[in-house]
Tab-separated table of C-alpha atoms in Angstrom:
chain	number	residue	atom	x	y	z
A	308	MET	CA	0.019	-0.448	-0.610
A	309	ALA	CA	1.337	3.303	-0.983
A	310	ILE	CA	1.836	6.370	1.617
A	311	THR	CA	1.125	9.310	0.475
A	312	MET	CA	2.335	12.357	3.059
A	313	ALA	CA	-0.173	14.897	2.851
A	314	ARG	CA	1.533	18.607	1.663
A	315	THR	CA	1.344	21.183	4.405
A	316	ASN	CA	-0.987	24.616	3.339
A	317	ILE	CA	0.899	27.245	3.605
A	318	LEU	CA	-1.558	29.821	2.354
A	319	LYS	CA	-5.827	29.679	1.784
A	320	LEU	CA	-8.025	31.838	0.494
A	321	GLU	CA	-11.658	31.214	1.418
A	322	ASN	CA	-14.345	33.358	-0.619
A	323	ILE	CA	-12.465	36.257	-1.873
A	324	TRP	CA	-14.090	39.150	-2.879
A	325	PHE	CA	-12.779	42.323	-3.986
A	326	ALA	CA	-13.669	45.530	-6.013
A	327	TYR	CA	-11.518	48.898	-7.132
A	328	GLU	CA	-14.512	50.695	-7.472
A	329	LYS	CA	-18.092	50.019	-5.577
A	330	GLY	CA	-19.823	47.467	-6.889
A	331	LYS	CA	-17.998	46.414	-9.757
A	332	TYR	CA	-15.920	43.322	-8.397
A	333	VAL	CA	-12.895	42.473	-10.049
A	334	LEU	CA	-12.838	38.592	-8.011
A	335	LYS	CA	-15.535	36.836	-7.056
A	336	ASP	CA	-15.719	34.530	-4.627
A	337	ILE	CA	-12.310	32.691	-4.900
A	338	SER	CA	-10.924	30.105	-2.921
A	339	LEU	CA	-7.301	28.538	-3.575
A	340	SER	CA	-5.149	26.776	-1.627
A	341	ILE	CA	-1.016	27.287	-1.856
A	342	LEU	CA	0.729	24.313	-0.070
A	343	LYS	CA	3.968	23.128	0.360
A	344	GLY	CA	6.390	22.492	-2.705
A	345	ASP	CA	3.590	23.768	-5.045
A	346	LYS	CA	4.064	25.626	-8.433
A	347	ILE	CA	1.264	27.211	-9.526
A	348	GLY	CA	0.461	28.587	-13.199
A	349	ILE	CA	-1.809	31.167	-13.219
A	350	VAL	CA	-3.297	31.477	-16.161
A	351	GLY	CA	-6.460	34.071	-17.799
A	352	PRO	CA	-6.673	36.763	-20.402
A	353	ASN	CA	-5.779	40.542	-19.829
A	354	GLY	CA	-8.016	41.655	-17.429
A	355	SER	CA	-9.180	38.819	-15.786
A	356	GLY	CA	-8.243	39.666	-11.935
A	357	LYS	CA	-4.867	37.925	-12.418
A	358	THR	CA	-2.119	40.741	-10.622
A	359	THR	CA	-5.268	41.780	-8.154
A	360	LEU	CA	-5.486	38.183	-6.614
A	361	ILE	CA	-1.576	38.213	-6.278
A	362	LYS	CA	-1.615	40.857	-4.950
A	363	HIS	CA	-3.662	39.756	-2.498
A	364	LEU	CA	-1.482	37.113	-1.464
A	365	ASN	CA	1.040	39.157	-0.968
A	366	GLY	CA	-0.880	41.335	1.407
A	367	LEU	CA	-0.682	44.817	-1.267
A	368	LEU	CA	-4.689	44.375	-1.389
A	369	SER	CA	-7.121	43.106	1.426
A	370	PRO	CA	-10.111	41.669	0.104
A	371	GLU	CA	-13.207	43.413	0.853
A	372	LYS	CA	-14.810	40.443	1.649
A	373	GLY	CA	-13.355	36.536	2.608
A	374	ARG	CA	-10.545	35.517	4.656
A	375	ILE	CA	-6.920	34.588	3.911
A	376	PHE	CA	-5.525	31.851	6.198
A	377	TYR	CA	-1.620	31.670	6.790
A	378	ASN	CA	-0.633	28.387	8.131
A	379	GLY	CA	-3.574	27.770	9.718
A	380	TYR	CA	-4.377	31.362	11.302
A	381	GLU	CA	-6.559	33.676	10.031
A	382	VAL	CA	-4.557	36.566	8.444
A	383	LYS	CA	-5.556	39.797	10.565
A	384	LYS	CA	-2.628	41.840	9.225
A	385	ARG	CA	-1.729	42.749	5.850
A	386	ARG	CA	2.275	42.950	6.711
A	387	GLU	CA	1.822	39.324	7.811
A	388	LEU	CA	1.525	38.475	4.775
A	389	THR	CA	4.493	40.274	2.613
A	390	ARG	CA	6.918	38.421	5.615
A	391	HIS	CA	6.439	35.476	4.092
A	392	VAL	CA	5.195	36.260	0.340
A	393	GLY	CA	7.630	37.763	-1.733
A	394	LEU	CA	6.001	39.124	-4.817
A	395	VAL	CA	8.571	40.299	-8.055
A	396	PHE	CA	6.692	42.864	-9.927
A	397	GLN	CA	5.959	42.765	-13.884
A	398	ASN	CA	7.760	45.504	-14.438
A	399	PRO	CA	11.301	45.281	-12.679
A	400	GLU	CA	11.706	49.288	-12.937
A	401	ASP	CA	8.432	49.958	-10.964
A	402	GLN	CA	10.145	47.172	-8.222
A	403	VAL	CA	13.251	48.220	-8.049
A	404	PHE	CA	14.239	51.525	-5.482
A	405	PHE	CA	17.915	51.860	-4.820
A	406	PRO	CA	20.020	52.331	-7.977
A	407	ILE	CA	23.104	49.712	-7.024
A	408	VAL	CA	22.339	47.055	-7.378
A	409	GLU	CA	23.213	45.320	-3.575
A	410	GLU	CA	21.963	48.138	-2.570
A	411	ASP	CA	18.416	46.952	-3.714
A	412	ILE	CA	18.705	43.496	-3.171
A	413	ALA	CA	19.983	44.306	0.611
A	414	PHE	CA	16.043	46.454	0.755
A	415	GLY	CA	14.005	43.808	1.617
A	416	PRO	CA	16.249	41.442	4.347
A	417	ARG	CA	16.870	45.356	6.270
A	418	ASN	CA	13.305	45.307	6.541
A	419	GLN	CA	13.108	42.269	7.808
A	420	GLY	CA	14.871	43.535	10.792
A	421	LEU	CA	18.366	40.916	10.082
A	422	LYS	CA	21.795	41.911	11.580
A	423	GLU	CA	24.067	43.772	8.434
A	424	GLU	CA	26.228	40.193	8.684
A	425	GLU	CA	23.027	37.663	7.649
A	426	VAL	CA	22.028	40.858	4.690
A	427	PHE	CA	25.108	40.435	3.486
A	428	THR	CA	25.434	36.907	3.851
A	429	ARG	CA	21.597	36.850	2.161
A	430	VAL	CA	22.658	39.150	-0.336
A	431	LYS	CA	25.740	37.103	-1.463
A	432	GLU	CA	23.356	34.092	-1.622
A	433	ALA	CA	20.578	35.446	-4.271
A	434	MET	CA	23.193	36.592	-6.494
A	435	GLU	CA	25.144	34.062	-6.883
A	436	TYR	CA	21.956	32.001	-7.254
A	437	LEU	CA	20.593	34.515	-10.212
A	438	LYS	CA	24.041	34.612	-11.178
A	439	ILE	CA	24.570	38.602	-11.866
A	440	THR	CA	27.207	38.769	-8.805
A	441	HIS	CA	29.519	40.950	-11.203
A	442	LEU	CA	26.405	43.293	-11.430
A	443	ALA	CA	26.663	43.968	-7.729
A	444	LYS	CA	28.061	47.315	-7.721
A	445	ARG	CA	26.743	48.401	-10.868
A	446	SER	CA	23.557	50.862	-11.300
A	447	PHE	CA	20.584	49.105	-12.263
A	448	PHE	CA	19.444	51.698	-14.849
A	449	SER	CA	22.505	51.011	-16.873
A	450	LEU	CA	21.207	46.893	-17.364
A	451	SER	CA	19.725	45.314	-19.795
A	452	PHE	CA	16.181	44.339	-19.037
A	453	GLY	CA	17.115	40.617	-18.173
A	454	GLU	CA	19.415	41.719	-15.839
A	455	LYS	CA	16.965	43.694	-14.724
A	456	LYS	CA	14.527	41.365	-14.279
A	457	LYS	CA	16.935	39.426	-12.880
A	458	VAL	CA	18.194	42.130	-9.825
A	459	SER	CA	14.025	42.299	-8.854
A	460	ILE	CA	13.755	38.771	-8.281
A	461	ALA	CA	17.179	38.819	-6.576
A	462	GLY	CA	15.337	41.719	-4.206
A	463	VAL	CA	12.439	38.819	-3.120
A	464	LEU	CA	14.602	35.669	-2.528
A	465	ALA	CA	16.904	37.618	-0.049
A	466	MET	CA	14.343	38.205	1.819
A	467	ARG	CA	13.434	33.740	1.707
A	468	PRO	CA	9.809	33.941	1.066
A	469	GLU	CA	8.031	30.758	1.565
A	470	ILE	CA	5.839	31.705	-0.847
A	471	MET	CA	7.136	33.427	-4.366
A	472	VAL	CA	5.098	34.836	-6.731
A	473	LEU	CA	6.004	36.066	-9.929
A	474	ASP	CA	4.100	38.861	-12.262
A	475	GLU	CA	4.586	38.022	-15.713
A	476	PRO	CA	8.174	36.375	-14.912
A	477	THR	CA	9.380	35.687	-18.707
A	478	LEU	CA	7.924	39.204	-20.530
A	479	GLY	CA	10.686	40.273	-22.597
A	480	PHE	CA	13.314	37.775	-21.819
A	481	ASP	CA	14.795	35.857	-25.195
A	482	PRO	CA	14.475	32.393	-25.831
A	483	TRP	CA	18.309	32.194	-23.658
A	484	SER	CA	17.162	33.826	-20.856
A	485	LYS	CA	13.469	32.306	-20.903
A	486	LYS	CA	15.315	28.915	-20.572
A	487	GLU	CA	17.814	30.155	-18.648
A	488	PHE	CA	15.487	31.557	-16.251
A	489	LEU	CA	12.790	28.642	-16.015
A	490	GLU	CA	15.386	26.683	-14.432
A	491	ILE	CA	16.216	29.061	-11.862
A	492	ILE	CA	12.419	28.823	-10.815
A	493	ASP	CA	12.910	25.640	-10.940
A	494	GLU	CA	15.860	25.860	-8.229
A	495	VAL	CA	13.655	28.503	-6.207
A	496	SER	CA	10.569	25.679	-6.189
A	497	LYS	CA	12.932	24.137	-3.978
A	498	ARG	CA	12.706	26.133	-1.481
A	499	SER	CA	9.969	27.976	-1.508
A	500	ALA	CA	6.471	27.087	-3.204
A	501	ILE	CA	5.812	29.641	-6.828
A	502	VAL	CA	3.212	31.286	-7.690
A	503	ILE	CA	3.230	32.167	-11.160
A	504	THR	CA	1.422	34.259	-13.585
A	505	THR	CA	1.900	33.849	-17.072
A	506	HIS	CA	0.315	34.538	-20.748
A	507	ASP	CA	3.742	32.035	-21.889
A	508	LEU	CA	2.897	28.528	-22.556
A	509	GLU	CA	6.858	27.659	-22.444
A	510	VAL	CA	6.026	28.772	-18.915
A	511	LEU	CA	3.465	25.851	-17.480
A	512	ASP	CA	6.152	22.608	-18.585
A	513	HIS	CA	7.296	23.903	-15.484
A	514	VAL	CA	4.452	23.947	-12.913
A	515	ASN	CA	2.580	20.880	-11.224
A	516	ARG	CA	-0.295	23.057	-11.424
A	517	ILE	CA	-2.632	25.466	-13.710
A	518	ILE	CA	-5.144	27.668	-12.398
A	519	MET	CA	-7.433	29.104	-15.257
A	520	ILE	CA	-9.319	32.622	-13.827
A	521	MET	CA	-12.129	34.448	-16.039
A	522	ASP	CA	-13.675	37.503	-15.210
A	523	GLY	CA	-12.794	37.594	-11.947
A	524	GLN	CA	-13.668	33.844	-11.006
A	525	ILE	CA	-11.567	30.403	-10.729
A	526	LYS	CA	-12.592	28.832	-13.751
A	527	GLU	CA	-11.115	25.590	-13.673
A	528	GLU	CA	-7.915	23.749	-12.633
A	529	PHE	CA	-5.883	21.513	-14.288
A	530	VAL	CA	-2.686	19.296	-12.875
A	531	ASP	CA	-0.178	20.137	-16.453
A	532	LYS	CA	0.060	21.917	-19.423
A	533	LYS	CA	-1.327	19.154	-21.838
A	534	GLU	CA	-4.220	18.625	-19.961
A	535	PHE	CA	-4.963	22.518	-20.409
A	536	MET	CA	-3.958	22.688	-24.161
A	537	THR	CA	-6.494	19.685	-24.619
A	538	LYS	CA	-8.943	21.219	-22.731
A	539	VAL	CA	-8.784	24.403	-23.381
A	540	PHE	CA	-7.479	24.890	-26.714
A	541	GLU	CA	-9.205	21.546	-28.735
A	542	HIS	CA	-12.348	21.687	-26.671
A	543	GLY	CA	-12.814	25.544	-26.196
A	544	LEU	CA	-13.310	27.303	-23.430
A	545	ASN	CA	-16.738	28.037	-23.851
A	546	GLU	CA	-17.700	24.284	-24.677
A	547	LYS	CA	-16.096	22.846	-21.079
B	1148	MET	CA	46.191	48.439	1.913
B	1149	GLU	CA	44.796	49.910	5.189
B	1150	ASN	CA	46.280	53.187	4.783
B	1151	VAL	CA	43.999	54.274	1.788
B	1152	VAL	CA	40.670	53.353	4.058
B	1153	LEU	CA	42.315	55.657	6.812
B	1154	LEU	CA	42.716	58.560	4.586
B	1155	LYS	CA	38.765	58.551	2.743
B	1156	ILE	CA	37.312	60.836	4.543
B	1157	ASP	CA	33.608	59.551	5.506
B	1158	THR	CA	30.228	61.294	4.188
B	1159	LYS	CA	29.541	61.973	7.847
B	1160	SER	CA	32.541	63.901	8.414
B	1161	LYS	CA	31.845	65.937	5.035
B	1162	ILE	CA	28.408	66.499	6.070
B	1163	LEU	CA	29.566	68.853	8.833
B	1164	THR	CA	32.622	70.075	7.828
B	1165	ILE	CA	30.172	71.443	4.992
B	1166	ILE	CA	27.623	72.678	7.426
B	1167	VAL	CA	30.744	74.383	9.559
B	1168	PHE	CA	31.762	76.165	6.416
B	1169	LEU	CA	28.377	77.621	5.681
B	1170	PHE	CA	27.843	79.257	9.103
B	1171	PHE	CA	31.386	80.599	8.479
B	1172	LEU	CA	30.118	81.981	4.923
B	1173	ILE	CA	26.821	82.954	6.288
B	1174	SER	CA	29.151	84.957	8.918
B	1175	ILE	CA	31.452	86.727	7.438
B	1176	ILE	CA	31.141	90.390	5.960
B	1177	SER	CA	34.235	91.428	4.009
B	1178	ILE	CA	35.702	91.112	0.952
B	1179	GLU	CA	39.289	89.618	2.587
B	1180	GLN	CA	37.370	87.144	4.317
B	1181	LEU	CA	35.433	86.011	0.842
B	1182	LEU	CA	39.151	85.498	-0.242
B	1183	PHE	CA	40.386	83.236	2.677
B	1184	ALA	CA	37.040	81.543	2.460
B	1185	PHE	CA	37.304	80.993	-1.185
B	1186	LEU	CA	40.800	79.961	-0.905
B	1187	TYR	CA	39.582	77.274	1.630
B	1188	TRP	CA	36.545	76.587	-0.303
B	1189	VAL	CA	39.570	75.201	-3.318
B	1190	VAL	CA	40.928	72.951	-0.330
B	1191	LEU	CA	37.514	71.513	0.457
B	1192	LEU	CA	37.248	71.110	-3.181
B	1193	VAL	CA	40.599	69.077	-3.695
B	1194	VAL	CA	40.210	67.197	-0.719
B	1195	PHE	CA	37.069	65.835	-1.250
B	1196	LYS	CA	37.831	65.035	-4.614
B	1197	ALA	CA	35.181	66.598	-6.304
B	1198	ARG	CA	35.088	67.312	-9.731
B	1199	ILE	CA	35.229	71.220	-10.126
B	1200	ARG	CA	32.974	71.406	-13.979
B	1201	GLN	CA	29.963	69.141	-12.578
B	1202	VAL	CA	29.869	71.038	-9.530
B	1203	PHE	CA	29.289	74.419	-11.434
B	1204	LEU	CA	27.085	72.857	-14.567
B	1205	LYS	CA	25.111	71.385	-11.042
B	1206	ALA	CA	24.790	75.114	-9.913
B	1207	THR	CA	23.988	76.579	-13.242
B	1208	PRO	CA	20.129	75.997	-12.289
B	1209	VAL	CA	20.774	78.687	-9.451
B	1210	PHE	CA	22.760	81.130	-11.201
B	1211	PRO	CA	19.662	83.339	-12.456
B	1212	LEU	CA	18.619	83.470	-8.121
B	1213	ILE	CA	21.812	84.442	-7.437
B	1214	ILE	CA	21.763	87.014	-10.388
B	1215	SER	CA	18.294	88.186	-9.618
B	1216	LEU	CA	18.916	89.108	-6.048
B	1217	GLY	CA	21.865	90.958	-6.885
B	1218	ILE	CA	20.431	93.348	-9.478
B	1219	LEU	CA	17.576	93.937	-6.617
B	1220	THR	CA	20.347	94.200	-4.104
B	1221	TRP	CA	22.048	96.871	-6.454
B	1222	TRP	CA	18.462	98.514	-7.442
B	1223	GLY	CA	17.319	98.739	-3.657
B	1224	LYS	CA	20.298	101.177	-2.804
B	1225	THR	CA	21.092	104.580	-3.428
B	1226	GLU	CA	24.188	105.269	-0.364
B	1227	GLY	CA	27.296	102.970	0.917
B	1228	SER	CA	25.815	100.224	3.165
B	1229	ILE	CA	25.854	98.183	6.131
B	1230	MET	CA	26.584	95.315	7.149
B	1231	THR	CA	25.985	93.631	10.509
B	1232	PHE	CA	27.837	91.149	12.110
B	1233	GLY	CA	27.584	91.075	15.875
B	1234	ASP	CA	27.589	94.358	17.082
B	1235	ALA	CA	29.849	94.988	14.218
B	1236	THR	CA	29.439	96.950	10.771
B	1237	VAL	CA	31.356	97.123	7.717
B	1238	ASN	CA	30.818	100.100	5.100
B	1239	TYR	CA	30.612	99.615	1.554
B	1240	SER	CA	29.761	101.006	-1.658
B	1241	ARG	CA	26.400	99.896	-4.030
B	1242	THR	CA	28.323	97.899	-6.371
B	1243	GLY	CA	30.462	96.426	-3.489
B	1244	LEU	CA	27.666	95.523	-1.140
B	1245	THR	CA	26.043	94.022	-4.679
B	1246	LEU	CA	29.389	91.929	-5.148
B	1247	PHE	CA	29.910	90.498	-2.353
B	1248	PHE	CA	26.761	89.401	-1.868
B	1249	VAL	CA	26.282	88.180	-5.275
B	1250	LEU	CA	29.931	86.271	-4.975
B	1251	ARG	CA	29.355	85.155	-1.706
B	1252	SER	CA	25.536	83.498	-2.610
B	1253	MET	CA	27.852	81.470	-5.360
B	1254	LEU	CA	30.436	80.221	-2.477
B	1255	LEU	CA	27.594	79.092	-0.716
B	1256	VAL	CA	25.832	77.321	-3.630
B	1257	PHE	CA	29.240	75.935	-4.236
B	1258	THR	CA	29.732	74.522	-0.692
B	1259	ALA	CA	26.565	72.987	-0.530
B	1260	LEU	CA	26.838	71.188	-3.999
B	1261	LEU	CA	30.795	70.060	-2.542
B	1262	ILE	CA	29.213	67.411	-1.289
B	1263	ILE	CA	26.771	65.923	-3.604
B	1264	GLU	CA	29.311	66.129	-5.948
B	1265	SER	CA	32.261	64.647	-3.953
B	1266	GLU	CA	29.617	60.678	-2.932
B	1267	GLU	CA	29.458	58.572	-5.610
B	1268	SER	CA	25.718	58.097	-4.656
B	1269	PHE	CA	23.121	60.384	-3.194
B	1270	PHE	CA	21.990	57.338	-1.261
B	1271	LYS	CA	25.304	57.223	0.635
B	1272	ILE	CA	24.282	61.521	1.988
B	1273	ILE	CA	20.800	60.103	2.942
B	1274	TYR	CA	22.395	57.344	4.742
B	1275	ALA	CA	24.888	59.597	6.809
B	1276	LEU	CA	22.200	62.356	7.438
B	1277	ASP	CA	20.209	59.593	8.781
B	1278	ASP	CA	23.237	58.331	10.815
B	1279	LEU	CA	23.242	62.696	12.692
B	1280	TYR	CA	19.982	62.212	13.344
B	1281	VAL	CA	18.150	63.987	10.792
B	1282	PRO	CA	14.256	62.431	11.265
B	1283	ASP	CA	12.918	59.972	9.310
B	1284	LEU	CA	10.590	62.459	8.007
B	1285	ILE	CA	13.280	64.459	6.080
B	1286	ILE	CA	15.326	61.054	4.945
B	1287	ASN	CA	12.119	59.658	3.458
B	1288	VAL	CA	10.950	63.088	1.968
B	1289	LEU	CA	14.388	62.992	0.714
B	1290	LEU	CA	14.264	59.532	-0.403
B	1291	PHE	CA	11.402	60.113	-2.561
B	1292	MET	CA	12.026	63.464	-3.744
B	1293	TYR	CA	15.450	61.760	-5.300
B	1294	ARG	CA	13.490	59.213	-6.780
B	1295	THR	CA	10.712	61.084	-8.040
B	1296	PHE	CA	13.201	63.292	-10.106
B	1297	LEU	CA	14.725	59.812	-10.994
B	1298	ASP	CA	12.030	59.186	-12.337
B	1299	LEU	CA	10.836	62.070	-14.176
B	1300	LYS	CA	14.232	62.147	-16.026
B	1301	ILE	CA	13.744	58.502	-16.961
B	1302	GLU	CA	10.531	58.943	-18.549
B	1303	GLY	CA	11.882	62.316	-19.743
B	1304	GLU	CA	14.229	60.753	-21.658
B	1305	LYS	CA	11.762	58.119	-22.647
B	1306	MET	CA	9.431	60.601	-24.397
B	1307	LEU	CA	11.917	62.415	-26.618
B	1308	ASN	CA	13.045	59.029	-27.755
B	1309	ALA	CA	9.822	58.369	-28.939
B	1310	ARG	CA	9.407	61.871	-30.410
B	1311	TYR	CA	11.910	61.742	-31.766
B	1312	SER	CA	11.718	57.669	-33.476
B	1313	ARG	CA	8.388	59.013	-34.991
B	1314	GLY	CA	10.588	61.994	-36.763
B	1315	SER	CA	9.077	64.780	-34.781
B	1316	TYR	CA	12.325	67.294	-34.378
B	1317	LYS	CA	12.210	70.360	-32.432
B	1318	SER	CA	10.753	73.194	-34.824
B	1319	SER	CA	11.639	76.779	-33.941
B	1320	TRP	CA	10.983	78.129	-30.513
B	1321	ALA	CA	8.976	81.071	-32.564
B	1322	LYS	CA	6.357	78.487	-33.416
B	1323	ILE	CA	3.900	77.858	-30.993
B	1324	SER	CA	2.858	74.465	-31.734
B	1325	GLU	CA	6.720	73.802	-29.992
B	1326	TYR	CA	6.052	75.495	-26.838
B	1327	LYS	CA	2.411	73.356	-27.018
B	1328	LEU	CA	4.378	70.063	-27.763
B	1329	LEU	CA	6.712	71.169	-24.810
B	1330	GLY	CA	4.047	71.237	-22.125
B	1331	TYR	CA	1.804	68.789	-23.473
B	1332	MET	CA	5.474	66.726	-22.759
B	1333	LEU	CA	5.919	68.173	-19.423
B	1334	GLY	CA	2.504	67.136	-18.250
B	1335	SER	CA	2.551	63.692	-19.573
B	1336	ILE	CA	5.960	63.581	-17.673
B	1337	PHE	CA	4.722	64.290	-14.951
B	1338	VAL	CA	1.758	62.127	-14.816
B	1339	ARG	CA	3.967	59.175	-16.358
B	1340	ALA	CA	6.288	59.307	-13.271
B	1341	SER	CA	2.993	59.746	-10.968
B	1342	TYR	CA	1.808	56.716	-12.194
B	1343	LYS	CA	5.503	54.680	-11.470
B	1344	SER	CA	5.583	56.639	-7.739
B	1345	HIS	CA	2.031	54.605	-7.145
B	1346	SER	CA	3.917	51.069	-8.161
B	1347	ARG	CA	6.733	52.175	-6.310
B	1348	LYS	CA	4.903	52.260	-3.580
B	1349	ASP	CA	3.685	48.871	-3.861
B	1350	ALA	CA	7.106	47.675	-4.274
B	1351	LEU	CA	8.011	48.809	-1.323
B	1352	ILE	CA	4.946	47.930	0.707
B	1353	SER	CA	6.069	44.470	-0.357
B	1354	ARG	CA	9.685	43.941	0.749
B	1355	MET	CA	7.591	45.188	4.041
B	1356	TYR	CA	8.756	49.045	3.668
B	1357	ASP	CA	7.286	50.648	6.808
B	1358	GLY	CA	8.189	54.199	6.707
B	1359	ILE	CA	11.970	53.782	8.025
B	1360	PHE	CA	14.992	53.045	5.454
B	1361	ARG	CA	17.316	50.959	7.370
B	1362	HIS	CA	21.154	51.201	5.883
B	1363	GLU	CA	24.568	50.324	7.006
B	1364	LYS	CA	25.398	52.653	9.602
B	1365	THR	CA	28.472	54.887	8.590
B	1366	HIS	CA	31.149	55.840	10.785
B	1367	PHE	CA	33.882	58.280	11.063
B	1368	THR	CA	37.220	57.753	9.843
B	1369	SER	CA	40.616	59.669	11.096
B	1370	THR	CA	40.669	62.044	8.117
B	1371	GLY	CA	37.264	63.382	8.171
B	1372	VAL	CA	37.156	64.450	11.625
B	1373	PHE	CA	40.574	65.380	11.244
B	1374	ILE	CA	39.350	67.595	7.973
B	1375	LEU	CA	36.748	68.863	10.154
B	1376	TRP	CA	38.796	69.746	13.557
B	1377	VAL	CA	41.039	71.499	10.802
B	1378	THR	CA	38.374	73.774	8.544
B	1379	THR	CA	36.200	74.402	12.305
B	1380	ILE	CA	39.748	76.288	13.693
B	1381	PHE	CA	40.260	77.946	10.046
B	1382	CYS	CA	36.982	79.459	10.384
B	1383	LEU	CA	37.474	80.799	14.103
B	1384	ILE	CA	40.564	82.091	13.208
B	1385	ILE	CA	39.482	83.867	10.377
B	1386	LEU	CA	36.312	85.276	12.327
B	1387	LEU	CA	38.699	86.360	15.082
B	1388	ILE	CA	41.553	87.984	13.202
B	1389	SER	CA	39.137	89.988	10.504
B	1390	LYS	CA	37.205	91.060	13.707
B	1391	VAL	CA	40.619	92.274	15.679
B	1392	ARG	CA	41.591	94.155	12.386
B	1393	PHE	CA	38.367	95.903	11.390
B	1394	PHE	CA	38.626	97.756	14.996
B	1395	ASP	CA	41.857	98.425	15.144
B	1396	TYR	CA	41.234	99.986	11.427
B	1397	GLY	CA	37.970	101.253	13.034
B	1398	MET	CA	35.843	99.740	10.598
B	1399	LEU	CA	34.211	98.055	13.258
B	1400	SER	CA	31.749	99.999	15.858
B	1401	GLY	CA	29.605	99.165	18.569
C-alpha cells in the first residue's frame, strides 16, 4: 500500500471578493490553497484579475469579503503576509528603488530586521543564485532588461519567502534568457512554493498546477499543461 | 592597503565640515574674508575629490536667482551700505555690496554642492544624514524626492525618444506649436512619473518597508574628523582675526 504524505497548506484564500470601484467586483468568490512545494501557474485573459489576485497573496490588497489563512491562522494584518510571501513585479523598474544593485537586494532583508552580516550573506547568496554577482556595484539603470529582471527577483529571493509570487516573469526575455530563468525557477521551487501569472505556454511546462481565471473567478484547475491544452484549445473555453 | 581606508573621508565628516563652512560663509562680512573662504573652498574641493566642472554645472540652475538677487541689491541701495556682524558694521559702496552678495551666494551654493559631487551615490548622503539623527520624515522626503526626480528624468528621456523615433524634431522656438508640444510633454512626464510612484509604493510595501530606511551604519574616519577640526579652527581664526583687524582700523563700530 502506497503511503502518501499530505503536503502542508501554507496559504489559503477563502471566498475572496474584491472591487476597485464599489460594486464592480474584479475578484468574485475566489478560494485557493497554496501547499508546500506547489508550483502554480495562473493563466487567463488580460483583465481577468490575475494581478489583483496575486496582490492579495502578498498582502498589498485586502479583500472586501472573505478570509485569508497563513499556516492555519487567519491573517489580520497585511504585514504578516508580506513577511512570508514575496512578490516580483511585472516591470522591474517599478520594483527597484535603489540605484545600486546590491543596495536594492539588501533592502528587503534589512526591512526584515536582520543583522548586517546576515543581510550581506543573503545578498551574496541571492546574487550567486541568479548569477549576477558581477552586477553588484552596477547602477540598475544601466542594465539590460533581462538583468533588471534578475535583480528584481534577487531582491525578493534574499528575503527567503515561503511563497514566491511572480507576475508575468518571462515577459521581455529572449529564448536563451527564458530557458535560464525557468531553470532558476525550478531551483527556487525547492525552497519556496511558486505562483506565476503568465501568458507564456512554455512556463506551464514548469508548474504542477494550472489555475485558469476568467472574469474574476477561478474557471478551472488543471494538473498539467497537456490537460490544459486539450481542454482549452481543442475543446474551446465555452464548451466546458 | 589599510592606509587607503584611513585616508578616506567619510560622508558624515564631509557633511559636518560643510555645515561648519556654510555657517562661516553666512557669518563673514568682508571681501577679505570672502577671499580666504574661496581659497579654503578650493582646498575642500581637492580634499573631497569633487570635480569642479560638475559642481559648476550643478550650480547653473541657481545662477539666475543669484543674479536677480544681485540686481535687486544694486537697485535697492542708493548710498554706501552697511552690513552687520554681531555689533560690528562694515561700510560698502552699492557696487561693492552687490558684488559681495553675489560672490558669497555663489560660494554658498558651490559649497553645498561639494557634498553631492564628492559622493558616488546620493543615498550615501541620505544614510549619513540619518546617522547624524536627522528626523525620519526628512530622510523619507529626501529619498522619495530624489527617486521622483530620477523617474521624471527617465520618463523625459523616454518621451523624447518616442518623439524623435517618429520623426518629430524640435521646430523653431518662435512657433507656438513647439511650446504647446513642450507643455504636453511636461504634463505627460509628471503623469507618468506619478503612476510609477504608485507602483513603487506597492513595491516598497511588498518588501516590508514601514517608513524607515534601514541601512548599513556609516562611521567616522580619522581623516574625516581631522578635516572637520581643521575647518572649524580655520573658520574661527579667520572670523576672530578679521574682527580684531576691523576694530584696529576703526572699520567696525559697536
